[in-house]
Amino acid sequence: MLRNLFLIIAIAVIIWIVRGFIRRSQITKQHTISSKDMVQCVQCKTYIPKDDAISSNGKNFCSQQHLNDWNKQA
């Protein structure tokens, strides 16, 4: 009886450790994905991925509309 209880506890501990490793690896993946190069839109000051930004004259914009608005102000 005591032997079975020890076996159940050992299995539960192993499952708990494996789940911890899986969670850590998922959090690391999410952090890696979300840590792309970010730039700030000159018009609205929001941060966007550099790949999605519209660049003009060394300035970054989140949309064509903000680029147009910026050019109208200048």
PDB file of C-alpha atoms in Angstrom:
ATOM      1  CA  MET A   1       0.000   0.000   0.000  1.00  0.00           C
ATOM      2  CA  LEU A   2       2.738   2.441   0.957  1.00  0.00           C
ATOM      3  CA  ARG A   3       4.623   1.438  -2.164  1.00  0.00           C
ATOM      4  CA  ASN A   4       1.637   2.347  -4.381  1.00  0.00           C
ATOM      5  CA  LEU A   5       1.241   5.705  -2.633  1.00  0.00           C
ATOM      6  CA  PHE A   6       4.926   6.479  -3.202  1.00  0.00           C
ATOM      7  CA  LEU A   7       4.566   5.543  -6.885  1.00  0.00           C
ATOM      8  CA  ILE A   8       1.534   7.837  -7.308  1.00  0.00           C
ATOM      9  CA  ILE A   9       3.362  10.730  -5.626  1.00  0.00           C
ATOM     10  CA  ALA A  10       6.465  10.169  -7.801  1.00  0.00           C
ATOM     11  CA  ILE A  11       4.362  10.185 -10.988  1.00  0.00           C
ATOM     12  CA  ALA A  12       2.569  13.367  -9.895  1.00  0.00           C
ATOM     13  CA  VAL A  13       5.898  15.119  -9.209  1.00  0.00           C
ATOM     14  CA  ILE A  14       7.281  14.077 -12.610  1.00  0.00           C
ATOM     15  CA  ILE A  15       4.160  15.377 -14.374  1.00  0.00           C
ATOM     16  CA  TRP A  16       4.378  18.651 -12.426  1.00  0.00           C
ATOM     17  CA  ILE A  17       8.047  19.130 -13.425  1.00  0.00           C
ATOM     18  CA  VAL A  18       7.391  18.341 -17.097  1.00  0.00           C
ATOM     19  CA  ARG A  19       4.461  20.782 -17.199  1.00  0.00           C
ATOM     20  CA  GLY A  20       6.709  23.471 -15.707  1.00  0.00           C
ATOM     21  CA  PHE A  21       9.290  22.987 -18.452  1.00  0.00           C
ATOM     22  CA  ILE A  22       6.602  23.107 -21.135  1.00  0.00           C
ATOM     23  CA  ARG A  23       5.146  26.339 -19.728  1.00  0.00           C
ATOM     24  CA  ARG A  24       8.575  27.969 -19.559  1.00  0.00           C
ATOM     25  CA  SER A  25       9.334  27.074 -23.152  1.00  0.00           C
ATOM     26  CA  GLN A  26       5.978  28.485 -24.298  1.00  0.00           C
ATOM     27  CA  ILE A  27       6.580  31.745 -22.399  1.00  0.00           C
ATOM     28  CA  THR A  28      10.060  31.999 -23.935  1.00  0.00           C
ATOM     29  CA  LYS A  29       8.600  31.488 -27.430  1.00  0.00           C
ATOM     30  CA  GLN A  30       5.977  34.177 -26.834  1.00  0.00           C
ATOM     31  CA  HIS A  31       8.616  36.578 -25.549  1.00  0.00           C
ATOM     32  CA  THR A  32      10.841  35.908 -28.553  1.00  0.00           C
ATOM     33  CA  ILE A  33       7.965  36.482 -30.971  1.00  0.00           C
ATOM     34  CA  SER A  34       6.894  39.712 -29.319  1.00  0.00           C
ATOM     35  CA  SER A  35      10.396  41.145 -29.081  1.00  0.00           C
ATOM     36  CA  LYS A  36      10.628  42.183 -32.738  1.00  0.00           C
ATOM     37  CA  ASP A  37      12.157  45.548 -33.553  1.00  0.00           C
ATOM     38  CA  MET A  38       9.564  48.178 -32.754  1.00  0.00           C
ATOM     39  CA  VAL A  39       9.393  51.772 -33.972  1.00  0.00           C
ATOM     40  CA  GLN A  40       7.223  54.669 -32.887  1.00  0.00           C
ATOM     41  CA  CYS A  41       4.768  56.399 -35.183  1.00  0.00           C
ATOM     42  CA  VAL A  42       5.699  60.086 -35.375  1.00  0.00           C
ATOM     43  CA  GLN A  43       2.049  61.126 -35.643  1.00  0.00           C
ATOM     44  CA  CYS A  44       0.265  59.143 -32.904  1.00  0.00           C
ATOM     45  CA  LYS A  45       3.258  57.914 -30.830  1.00  0.00           C
ATOM     46  CA  THR A  46       2.151  54.266 -30.862  1.00  0.00           C
ATOM     47  CA  TYR A  47       4.704  51.492 -31.274  1.00  0.00           C
ATOM     48  CA  ILE A  48       4.448  49.157 -34.233  1.00  0.00           C
ATOM     49  CA  PRO A  49       6.662  46.402 -35.647  1.00  0.00           C
ATOM     50  CA  LYS A  50       9.347  47.828 -37.903  1.00  0.00           C
ATOM     51  CA  ASP A  51       8.253  45.499 -40.708  1.00  0.00           C
ATOM     52  CA  ASP A  52       4.738  47.005 -40.678  1.00  0.00           C
ATOM     53  CA  ALA A  53       5.841  50.639 -40.471  1.00  0.00           C
ATOM     54  CA  ILE A  54       5.721  53.075 -43.372  1.00  0.00           C
ATOM     55  CA  SER A  55       9.003  54.987 -43.516  1.00  0.00           C
ATOM     56  CA  SER A  56       9.476  58.381 -45.103  1.00  0.00           C
ATOM     57  CA  ASN A  57      12.435  60.746 -44.714  1.00  0.00           C
ATOM     58  CA  GLY A  58      13.754  58.792 -41.737  1.00  0.00           C
ATOM     59  CA  LYS A  59      10.413  58.949 -39.905  1.00  0.00           C
ATOM     60  CA  ASN A  60       8.111  56.013 -39.207  1.00  0.00           C
ATOM     61  CA  PHE A  61       4.327  55.961 -39.463  1.00  0.00           C
ATOM     62  CA  CYS A  62       1.750  53.327 -38.551  1.00  0.00           C
ATOM     63  CA  SER A  63      -0.492  54.041 -41.546  1.00  0.00           C
ATOM     64  CA  GLN A  64      -0.617  55.872 -44.837  1.00  0.00           C
ATOM     65  CA  GLN A  65      -3.184  58.240 -43.315  1.00  0.00           C
ATOM     66  CA  HIS A  66      -0.753  59.330 -40.595  1.00  0.00           C
ATOM     67  CA  LEU A  67       1.964  59.876 -43.190  1.00  0.00           C
ATOM     68  CA  ASN A  68      -0.431  62.034 -45.206  1.00  0.00           C
ATOM     69  CA  ASP A  69      -1.491  63.984 -42.103  1.00  0.00           C
ATOM     70  CA  TRP A  70       2.170  64.562 -41.163  1.00  0.00           C
ATOM     71  CA  ASN A  71       2.989  65.840 -44.642  1.00  0.00           C
ATOM     72  CA  LYS A  72       0.001  68.232 -44.525  1.00  0.00           C
ATOM     73  CA  GLN A  73       1.245  69.701 -41.232  1.00  0.00           C
ATOM     74  CA  ALA A  74       4.755  70.288 -42.563  1.00  0.00           C
TER      75      ALA A  74
END
